[in-house]
PDB file of N, CA and C in Angstrom:
ATOM      1  N   MET A 103       0.818  -1.200   0.000  1.00 79.00           N
ATOM      2  CA  MET A 103       0.000   0.000   0.000  1.00 79.00           C
ATOM      3  C   MET A 103       0.862   1.264   0.000  1.00 79.00           C
ATOM      4  N   GLU A 104       1.940   1.249   0.778  1.00 80.00           N
ATOM      5  CA  GLU A 104       2.823   2.420   0.836  1.00 80.00           C
ATOM      6  C   GLU A 104       3.458   2.701  -0.518  1.00 80.00           C
ATOM      7  N   GLN A 105       3.779   1.646  -1.264  1.00 84.00           N
ATOM      8  CA  GLN A 105       4.374   1.838  -2.596  1.00 84.00           C
ATOM      9  C   GLN A 105       3.414   2.564  -3.520  1.00 84.00           C
ATOM     10  N   VAL A 106       2.150   2.215  -3.448  1.00 89.00           N
ATOM     11  CA  VAL A 106       1.145   2.884  -4.272  1.00 89.00           C
ATOM     12  C   VAL A 106       1.037   4.351  -3.864  1.00 89.00           C
ATOM     13  N   LEU A 107       0.992   4.612  -2.564  1.00 88.00           N
ATOM     14  CA  LEU A 107       0.927   5.994  -2.078  1.00 88.00           C
ATOM     15  C   LEU A 107       2.130   6.798  -2.557  1.00 88.00           C
ATOM     16  N   LEU A 108       3.309   6.206  -2.464  1.00 89.00           N
ATOM     17  CA  LEU A 108       4.520   6.904  -2.899  1.00 89.00           C
ATOM     18  C   LEU A 108       4.484   7.168  -4.395  1.00 89.00           C
ATOM     19  N   ASN A 109       4.108   6.171  -5.166  1.00 89.00           N
ATOM     20  CA  ASN A 109       4.112   6.305  -6.626  1.00 89.00           C
ATOM     21  C   ASN A 109       3.069   7.285  -7.144  1.00 89.00           C
ATOM     22  N   GLU A 110       2.022   7.507  -6.384  1.00 92.00           N
ATOM     23  CA  GLU A 110       0.983   8.435  -6.811  1.00 92.00           C
ATOM     24  C   GLU A 110       1.110   9.827  -6.200  1.00 92.00           C
ATOM     25  N   ARG A 111       2.031   9.990  -5.284  1.00 93.00           N
ATOM     26  CA  ARG A 111       2.161  11.255  -4.545  1.00 93.00           C
ATOM     27  C   ARG A 111       2.763  12.352  -5.407  1.00 93.00           C
ATOM     28  N   LYS A 112       2.082  13.477  -5.473  1.00 94.00           N
ATOM     29  CA  LYS A 112       2.566  14.671  -6.159  1.00 94.00           C
ATOM     30  C   LYS A 112       2.333  15.872  -5.257  1.00 94.00           C
ATOM     31  N   GLN A 113       3.145  16.873  -5.426  1.00 94.00           N
ATOM     32  CA  GLN A 113       2.996  18.091  -4.647  1.00 94.00           C
ATOM     33  C   GLN A 113       1.699  18.787  -5.054  1.00 94.00           C
ATOM     34  N   THR A 114       0.951  19.254  -4.078  1.00 94.00           N
ATOM     35  CA  THR A 114      -0.278  19.994  -4.366  1.00 94.00           C
ATOM     36  C   THR A 114       0.058  21.473  -4.542  1.00 94.00           C
ATOM     37  N   PRO A 115      -0.790  22.230  -5.226  1.00 90.00           N
ATOM     38  CA  PRO A 115      -0.479  23.636  -5.507  1.00 90.00           C
ATOM     39  C   PRO A 115      -0.187  24.499  -4.277  1.00 90.00           C
ATOM     40  N   LYS A 116      -0.835  24.240  -3.155  1.00 90.00           N
ATOM     41  CA  LYS A 116      -0.624  25.080  -1.966  1.00 90.00           C
ATOM     42  C   LYS A 116       0.341  24.455  -0.968  1.00 90.00           C
ATOM     43  N   GLU A 117       0.993  23.388  -1.346  1.00 94.00           N
ATOM     44  CA  GLU A 117       1.887  22.656  -0.446  1.00 94.00           C
ATOM     45  C   GLU A 117       3.341  23.100  -0.662  1.00 94.00           C
ATOM     46  N   SER A 118       4.058  23.293   0.424  1.00 93.00           N
ATOM     47  CA  SER A 118       5.466  23.669   0.306  1.00 93.00           C
ATOM     48  C   SER A 118       6.283  22.449  -0.115  1.00 93.00           C
ATOM     49  N   VAL A 119       7.440  22.718  -0.659  1.00 94.00           N
ATOM     50  CA  VAL A 119       8.347  21.640  -1.064  1.00 94.00           C
ATOM     51  C   VAL A 119       8.762  20.827   0.157  1.00 94.00           C
ATOM     52  N   ASP A 120       9.030  21.495   1.267  1.00 95.00           N
ATOM     53  CA  ASP A 120       9.442  20.777   2.474  1.00 95.00           C
ATOM     54  C   ASP A 120       8.361  19.823   2.971  1.00 95.00           C
ATOM     55  N   THR A 121       7.124  20.253   2.933  1.00 95.00           N
ATOM     56  CA  THR A 121       6.023  19.385   3.348  1.00 95.00           C
ATOM     57  C   THR A 121       5.903  18.191   2.411  1.00 95.00           C
ATOM     58  N   PHE A 122       6.020  18.438   1.126  1.00 95.00           N
ATOM     59  CA  PHE A 122       5.960  17.371   0.127  1.00 95.00           C
ATOM     60  C   PHE A 122       7.070  16.341   0.362  1.00 95.00           C
ATOM     61  N   ILE A 123       8.288  16.805   0.541  1.00 95.00           N
ATOM     62  CA  ILE A 123       9.423  15.903   0.743  1.00 95.00           C
ATOM     63  C   ILE A 123       9.287  15.148   2.068  1.00 95.00           C
ATOM     64  N   TYR A 124       8.867  15.841   3.104  1.00 95.00           N
ATOM     65  CA  TYR A 124       8.665  15.200   4.406  1.00 95.00           C
ATOM     66  C   TYR A 124       7.649  14.064   4.296  1.00 95.00           C
ATOM     67  N   ASP A 125       6.568  14.321   3.572  1.00 95.00           N
ATOM     68  CA  ASP A 125       5.542  13.303   3.400  1.00 95.00           C
ATOM     69  C   ASP A 125       6.080  12.102   2.615  1.00 95.00           C
ATOM     70  N   LEU A 126       6.884  12.348   1.601  1.00 94.00           N
ATOM     71  CA  LEU A 126       7.502  11.248   0.857  1.00 94.00           C
ATOM     72  C   LEU A 126       8.356  10.386   1.780  1.00 94.00           C
ATOM     73  N   CYS A 127       9.134  11.039   2.624  1.00 92.00           N
ATOM     74  CA  CYS A 127       9.999  10.309   3.559  1.00 92.00           C
ATOM     75  C   CYS A 127       9.178   9.500   4.562  1.00 92.00           C
ATOM     76  N   LEU A 128       8.074  10.066   5.026  1.00 92.00           N
ATOM     77  CA  LEU A 128       7.199   9.334   5.950  1.00 92.00           C
ATOM     78  C   LEU A 128       6.613   8.086   5.296  1.00 92.00           C
ATOM     79  N   ILE A 129       6.181   8.236   4.058  1.00 91.00           N
ATOM     80  CA  ILE A 129       5.605   7.095   3.342  1.00 91.00           C
ATOM     81  C   ILE A 129       6.649   5.999   3.164  1.00 91.00           C
ATOM     82  N   ALA A 130       7.876   6.393   2.818  1.00 90.00           N
ATOM     83  CA  ALA A 130       8.921   5.422   2.487  1.00 90.00           C
ATOM     84  C   ALA A 130       9.673   4.876   3.695  1.00 90.00           C
ATOM     85  N   GLU A 131       9.428   5.407   4.884  1.00 88.00           N
ATOM     86  CA  GLU A 131      10.232   5.006   6.041  1.00 88.00           C
ATOM     87  C   GLU A 131      10.069   3.531   6.410  1.00 88.00           C
ATOM     88  N   ASP A 132       8.961   2.917   6.068  1.00 84.00           N
ATOM     89  CA  ASP A 132       8.759   1.511   6.382  1.00 84.00           C
ATOM     90  C   ASP A 132       9.271   0.569   5.296  1.00 84.00           C
ATOM     91  N   PHE A 133       9.719   1.142   4.172  1.00 85.00           N
ATOM     92  CA  PHE A 133      10.295   0.306   3.119  1.00 85.00           C
ATOM     93  C   PHE A 133      11.607  -0.276   3.628  1.00 85.00           C
ATOM     94  N   GLU A 134      11.900  -1.457   3.222  1.00 84.00           N
ATOM     95  CA  GLU A 134      13.154  -2.090   3.627  1.00 84.00           C
ATOM     96  C   GLU A 134      14.034  -2.329   2.408  1.00 84.00           C
ATOM     97  N   TYR A 135      14.222  -1.254   1.621  1.00 83.00           N
ATOM     98  CA  TYR A 135      14.990  -1.355   0.389  1.00 83.00           C
ATOM     99  C   TYR A 135      16.409  -0.813   0.528  1.00 83.00           C
ATOM    100  N   GLY A 136      16.807  -0.420   1.713  1.00 81.00           N
ATOM    101  CA  GLY A 136      18.154   0.117   1.904  1.00 81.00           C
ATOM    102  C   GLY A 136      18.348   1.400   1.117  1.00 81.00           C
ATOM    103  N   THR A 137      19.415   1.457   0.325  1.00 80.00           N
ATOM    104  CA  THR A 137      19.727   2.670  -0.439  1.00 80.00           C
ATOM    105  C   THR A 137      18.722   2.933  -1.548  1.00 80.00           C
ATOM    106  N   LEU A 138      17.956   1.930  -1.905  1.00 88.00           N
ATOM    107  CA  LEU A 138      16.922   2.127  -2.923  1.00 88.00           C
ATOM    108  C   LEU A 138      15.855   3.110  -2.440  1.00 88.00           C
ATOM    109  N   ASN A 139      15.652   3.208  -1.128  1.00 90.00           N
ATOM    110  CA  ASN A 139      14.704   4.192  -0.586  1.00 90.00           C
ATOM    111  C   ASN A 139      15.031   5.595  -1.081  1.00 90.00           C
ATOM    112  N   ASP A 140      16.308   5.965  -1.018  1.00 92.00           N
ATOM    113  CA  ASP A 140      16.716   7.297  -1.472  1.00 92.00           C
ATOM    114  C   ASP A 140      16.406   7.499  -2.948  1.00 92.00           C
ATOM    115  N   LEU A 141      16.640   6.469  -3.735  1.00 91.00           N
ATOM    116  CA  LEU A 141      16.369   6.576  -5.170  1.00 91.00           C
ATOM    117  C   LEU A 141      14.870   6.723  -5.443  1.00 91.00           C
ATOM    118  N   LEU A 142      14.059   5.999  -4.698  1.00 92.00           N
ATOM    119  CA  LEU A 142      12.612   6.091  -4.870  1.00 92.00           C
ATOM    120  C   LEU A 142      12.102   7.486  -4.503  1.00 92.00           C
ATOM    121  N   ILE A 143      12.593   8.024  -3.403  1.00 93.00           N
ATOM    122  CA  ILE A 143      12.191   9.369  -2.976  1.00 93.00           C
ATOM    123  C   ILE A 143      12.690  10.404  -3.973  1.00 93.00           C
ATOM    124  N   ARG A 144      13.940  10.264  -4.401  1.00 94.00           N
ATOM    125  CA  ARG A 144      14.505  11.191  -5.391  1.00 94.00           C
ATOM    126  C   ARG A 144      13.654  11.202  -6.663  1.00 94.00           C
ATOM    127  N   ASP A 145      13.322  10.014  -7.164  1.00 93.00           N
ATOM    128  CA  ASP A 145      12.533   9.926  -8.386  1.00 93.00           C
ATOM    129  C   ASP A 145      11.151  10.546  -8.213  1.00 93.00           C
ATOM    130  N   ARG A 146      10.568  10.367  -7.039  1.00 94.00           N
ATOM    131  CA  ARG A 146       9.250  10.943  -6.783  1.00 94.00           C
ATOM    132  C   ARG A 146       9.332  12.461  -6.726  1.00 94.00           C
ATOM    133  N   ILE A 147      10.421  13.002  -6.203  1.00 93.00           N
ATOM    134  CA  ILE A 147      10.617  14.459  -6.204  1.00 93.00           C
ATOM    135  C   ILE A 147      10.715  14.958  -7.639  1.00 93.00           C
ATOM    136  N   VAL A 148      11.522  14.279  -8.448  1.00 92.00           N
ATOM    137  CA  VAL A 148      11.712  14.678  -9.840  1.00 92.00           C
ATOM    138  C   VAL A 148      10.380  14.709 -10.582  1.00 92.00           C
ATOM    139  N   ILE A 149       9.555  13.713 -10.344  1.00 91.00           N
ATOM    140  CA  ILE A 149       8.288  13.594 -11.055  1.00 91.00           C
ATOM    141  C   ILE A 149       7.177  14.419 -10.414  1.00 91.00           C
ATOM    142  N   GLY A 150       7.179  14.518  -9.092  1.00 91.00           N
ATOM    143  CA  GLY A 150       6.032  15.076  -8.392  1.00 91.00           C
ATOM    144  C   GLY A 150       6.103  16.519  -7.977  1.00 91.00           C
ATOM    145  N   VAL A 151       7.275  17.135  -8.039  1.00 91.00           N
ATOM    146  CA  VAL A 151       7.387  18.517  -7.579  1.00 91.00           C
ATOM    147  C   VAL A 151       6.756  19.457  -8.611  1.00 91.00           C
ATOM    148  N   LEU A 152       6.073  20.485  -8.131  1.00 87.00           N
ATOM    149  CA  LEU A 152       5.414  21.446  -9.013  1.00 87.00           C
ATOM    150  C   LEU A 152       6.346  22.619  -9.299  1.00 87.00           C
ATOM    151  N   ASN A 153       7.088  22.522 -10.357  1.00 76.00           N
ATOM    152  CA  ASN A 153       7.921  23.633 -10.792  1.00 76.00           C
ATOM    153  C   ASN A 153       8.245  23.415 -12.257  1.00 76.00           C
ATOM    154  N   ASP A 154       7.624  24.203 -13.102  1.00 63.00           N
ATOM    155  CA  ASP A 154       7.777  24.036 -14.537  1.00 63.00           C
ATOM    156  C   ASP A 154       9.175  24.377 -15.038  1.00 63.00           C
ATOM    157  N   THR A 155       9.914  25.164 -14.285  1.00 61.00           N
ATOM    158  CA  THR A 155      11.227  25.600 -14.761  1.00 61.00           C
ATOM    159  C   THR A 155      12.349  24.644 -14.382  1.00 61.00           C
ATOM    160  N   MET A 156      12.075  23.691 -13.502  1.00 66.00           N
ATOM    161  CA  MET A 156      13.129  22.772 -13.079  1.00 66.00           C
ATOM    162  C   MET A 156      13.263  21.637 -14.071  1.00 66.00           C
ATOM    163  N   THR A 157      14.488  21.240 -14.291  1.00 80.00           N
ATOM    164  CA  THR A 157      14.770  20.136 -15.210  1.00 80.00           C
ATOM    165  C   THR A 157      15.609  19.089 -14.491  1.00 80.00           C
ATOM    166  N   LEU A 158      15.115  18.651 -13.357  1.00 85.00           N
ATOM    167  CA  LEU A 158      15.858  17.683 -12.552  1.00 85.00           C
ATOM    168  C   LEU A 158      16.109  16.393 -13.317  1.00 85.00           C
ATOM    169  N   HIS A 159      15.172  16.022 -14.169  1.00 83.00           N
ATOM    170  CA  HIS A 159      15.307  14.770 -14.908  1.00 83.00           C
ATOM    171  C   HIS A 159      16.461  14.796 -15.901  1.00 83.00           C
ATOM    172  N   GLN A 160      16.993  15.965 -16.199  1.00 83.00           N
ATOM    173  CA  GLN A 160      18.090  16.090 -17.154  1.00 83.00           C
ATOM    174  C   GLN A 160      19.466  16.082 -16.489  1.00 83.00           C
ATOM    175  N   ILE A 161      19.516  16.017 -15.185  1.00 87.00           N
ATOM    176  CA  ILE A 161      20.782  16.073 -14.457  1.00 87.00           C
ATOM    177  C   ILE A 161      21.329  14.660 -14.261  1.00 87.00           C
ATOM    178  N   ALA A 162      22.500  14.426 -14.809  1.00 87.00           N
ATOM    179  CA  ALA A 162      23.138  13.118 -14.648  1.00 87.00           C
ATOM    180  C   ALA A 162      23.610  12.963 -13.206  1.00 87.00           C
ATOM    181  N   ASP A 163      23.514  11.780 -12.676  1.00 91.00           N
ATOM    182  CA  ASP A 163      23.976  11.460 -11.324  1.00 91.00           C
ATOM    183  C   ASP A 163      23.310  12.317 -10.246  1.00 91.00           C
ATOM    184  N   LEU A 164      22.053  12.629 -10.422  1.00 92.00           N
ATOM    185  CA  LEU A 164      21.317  13.413  -9.429  1.00 92.00           C
ATOM    186  C   LEU A 164      21.127  12.593  -8.162  1.00 92.00           C
ATOM    187  N   THR A 165      21.527  13.152  -7.044  1.00 93.00           N
ATOM    188  CA  THR A 165      21.353  12.477  -5.763  1.00 93.00           C
ATOM    189  C   THR A 165      20.090  13.001  -5.079  1.00 93.00           C
ATOM    190  N   LEU A 166      19.670  12.302  -4.043  1.00 94.00           N
ATOM    191  CA  LEU A 166      18.523  12.764  -3.271  1.00 94.00           C
ATOM    192  C   LEU A 166      18.807  14.137  -2.674  1.00 94.00           C
ATOM    193  N   ALA A 167      19.989  14.309  -2.125  1.00 95.00           N
ATOM    194  CA  ALA A 167      20.352  15.605  -1.520  1.00 95.00           C
ATOM    195  C   ALA A 167      20.313  16.726  -2.552  1.00 95.00           C
ATOM    196  N   ASP A 168      20.812  16.459  -3.762  1.00 94.00           N
ATOM    197  CA  ASP A 168      20.766  17.466  -4.825  1.00 94.00           C
ATOM    198  C   ASP A 168      19.330  17.799  -5.214  1.00 94.00           C
ATOM    199  N   ALA A 169      18.494  16.780  -5.334  1.00 93.00           N
ATOM    200  CA  ALA A 169      17.099  16.988  -5.711  1.00 93.00           C
ATOM    201  C   ALA A 169      16.378  17.828  -4.657  1.00 93.00           C
ATOM    202  N   ILE A 170      16.633  17.538  -3.394  1.00 94.00           N
ATOM    203  CA  ILE A 170      16.020  18.308  -2.311  1.00 94.00           C
ATOM    204  C   ILE A 170      16.513  19.751  -2.336  1.00 94.00           C
ATOM    205  N   ARG A 171      17.815  19.930  -2.454  1.00 93.00           N
ATOM    206  CA  ARG A 171      18.392  21.280  -2.464  1.00 93.00           C
ATOM    207  C   ARG A 171      17.853  22.108  -3.629  1.00 93.00           C
ATOM    208  N   ARG A 172      17.866  21.542  -4.814  1.00 92.00           N
ATOM    209  CA  ARG A 172      17.397  22.269  -5.993  1.00 92.00           C
ATOM    210  C   ARG A 172      15.899  22.571  -5.915  1.00 92.00           C
ATOM    211  N   SER A 173      15.136  21.645  -5.381  1.00 92.00           N
ATOM    212  CA  SER A 173      13.697  21.858  -5.224  1.00 92.00           C
ATOM    213  C   SER A 173      13.415  22.979  -4.240  1.00 92.00           C
ATOM    214  N   ARG A 174      14.140  22.992  -3.137  1.00 92.00           N
ATOM    215  CA  ARG A 174      13.974  24.060  -2.140  1.00 92.00           C
ATOM    216  C   ARG A 174      14.357  25.409  -2.716  1.00 92.00           C
ATOM    217  N   GLN A 175      15.458  25.450  -3.460  1.00 90.00           N
ATOM    218  CA  GLN A 175      15.888  26.711  -4.065  1.00 90.00           C
ATOM    219  C   GLN A 175      14.858  27.232  -5.060  1.00 90.00           C
ATOM    220  N   ALA A 176      14.336  26.356  -5.888  1.00 88.00           N
ATOM    221  CA  ALA A 176      13.328  26.759  -6.873  1.00 88.00           C
ATOM    222  C   ALA A 176      12.057  27.241  -6.177  1.00 88.00           C
ATOM    223  N   TYR A 177      11.661  26.556  -5.113  1.00 89.00           N
ATOM    224  CA  TYR A 177      10.471  26.952  -4.361  1.00 89.00           C
ATOM    225  C   TYR A 177      10.685  28.328  -3.722  1.00 89.00           C
ATOM    226  N   ALA A 178      11.856  28.548  -3.156  1.00 89.00           N
ATOM    227  CA  ALA A 178      12.152  29.845  -2.527  1.00 89.00           C
ATOM    228  C   ALA A 178      12.135  30.966  -3.569  1.00 89.00           C
ATOM    229  N   ARG A 179      12.708  30.719  -4.749  1.00 86.00           N
ATOM    230  CA  ARG A 179      12.672  31.729  -5.812  1.00 86.00           C
ATOM    231  C   ARG A 179      11.238  32.038  -6.220  1.00 86.00           C
ATOM    232  N   LYS A 180      10.433  30.996  -6.332  1.00 83.00           N
ATOM    233  CA  LYS A 180       9.033  31.183  -6.727  1.00 83.00           C
ATOM    234  C   LYS A 180       8.291  32.008  -5.679  1.00 83.00           C
ATOM    235  N   GLN A 181       8.541  31.724  -4.405  1.00 82.00           N
ATOM    236  CA  GLN A 181       7.888  32.481  -3.329  1.00 82.00           C
ATOM    237  C   GLN A 181       8.308  33.945  -3.372  1.00 82.00           C
ATOM    238  N   LYS A 182       9.581  34.209  -3.607  1.00 80.00           N
ATOM    239  CA  LYS A 182      10.058  35.597  -3.671  1.00 80.00           C
ATOM    240  C   LYS A 182       9.434  36.334  -4.844  1.00 80.00           C
ATOM    241  N   CYS A 183       9.320  35.662  -5.980  1.00 76.00           N
ATOM    242  CA  CYS A 183       8.695  36.286  -7.149  1.00 76.00           C
ATOM    243  C   CYS A 183       7.239  36.615  -6.882  1.00 76.00           C
ATOM    244  N   THR A 184       6.549  35.746  -6.181  1.00 65.00           N
ATOM    245  CA  THR A 184       5.148  35.983  -5.841  1.00 65.00           C
ATOM    246  C   THR A 184       5.019  37.205  -4.942  1.00 65.00           C
ATOM    247  N   VAL A 185       5.900  37.335  -3.969  1.00 60.00           N
ATOM    248  CA  VAL A 185       5.872  38.482  -3.060  1.00 60.00           C
ATOM    249  C   VAL A 185       6.163  39.771  -3.821  1.00 60.00           C
ATOM    250  N   VAL A 186       7.146  39.757  -4.705  1.00 58.00           N
ATOM    251  CA  VAL A 186       7.504  40.948  -5.489  1.00 58.00           C
ATOM    252  C   VAL A 186       6.345  41.347  -6.379  1.00 58.00           C
ATOM    253  N   ARG A 187       5.695  40.402  -7.010  1.00 60.00           N
ATOM    254  CA  ARG A 187       4.558  40.715  -7.882  1.00 60.00           C
ATOM    255  C   ARG A 187       3.422  41.336  -7.083  1.00 60.00           C
ATOM    256  N   ARG A 188       3.183  40.842  -5.884  1.00 60.00           N
ATOM    257  CA  ARG A 188       2.129  41.416  -5.044  1.00 60.00           C
ATOM    258  C   ARG A 188       2.470  42.851  -4.662  1.00 60.00           C
ATOM    259  N   GLU A 189       3.749  43.093  -4.355  1.00 55.00           N
ATOM    260  CA  GLU A 189       4.163  44.433  -3.972  1.00 55.00           C
ATOM    261  C   GLU A 189       4.053  45.400  -5.139  1.00 55.00           C
ATOM    262  N   GLU A 190       4.289  44.919  -6.350  1.00 55.00           N
ATOM    263  CA  GLU A 190       4.196  45.780  -7.523  1.00 55.00           C
ATOM    264  C   GLU A 190       2.760  46.205  -7.781  1.00 55.00           C
ATOM    265  N   LYS A 191       1.810  45.322  -7.467  1.00 53.00           N
ATOM    266  CA  LYS A 191       0.400  45.660  -7.683  1.00 53.00           C
ATOM    267  C   LYS A 191      -0.032  46.697  -6.671  1.00 53.00           C
TER     268      LYS A 191
END
């Protein structure tokens, strides 16, 4: 059941990247795949994160840590742009 939840999990529009990643880790914590857990979570981030400008799938040798870092950076940039646009209005 957890595998299905993990494979279908995508970030929702109002959900932060940290919440999305935390939830992925919670779902996968009972898996007994060893290092494969990191790969499964990494792949789910690549597929499930909501950011049209990110091209994580094009990065060779992408690690879980890299995927998390890049996702957080993209989310932070998006949040800053949203704040600036609101201030301009």
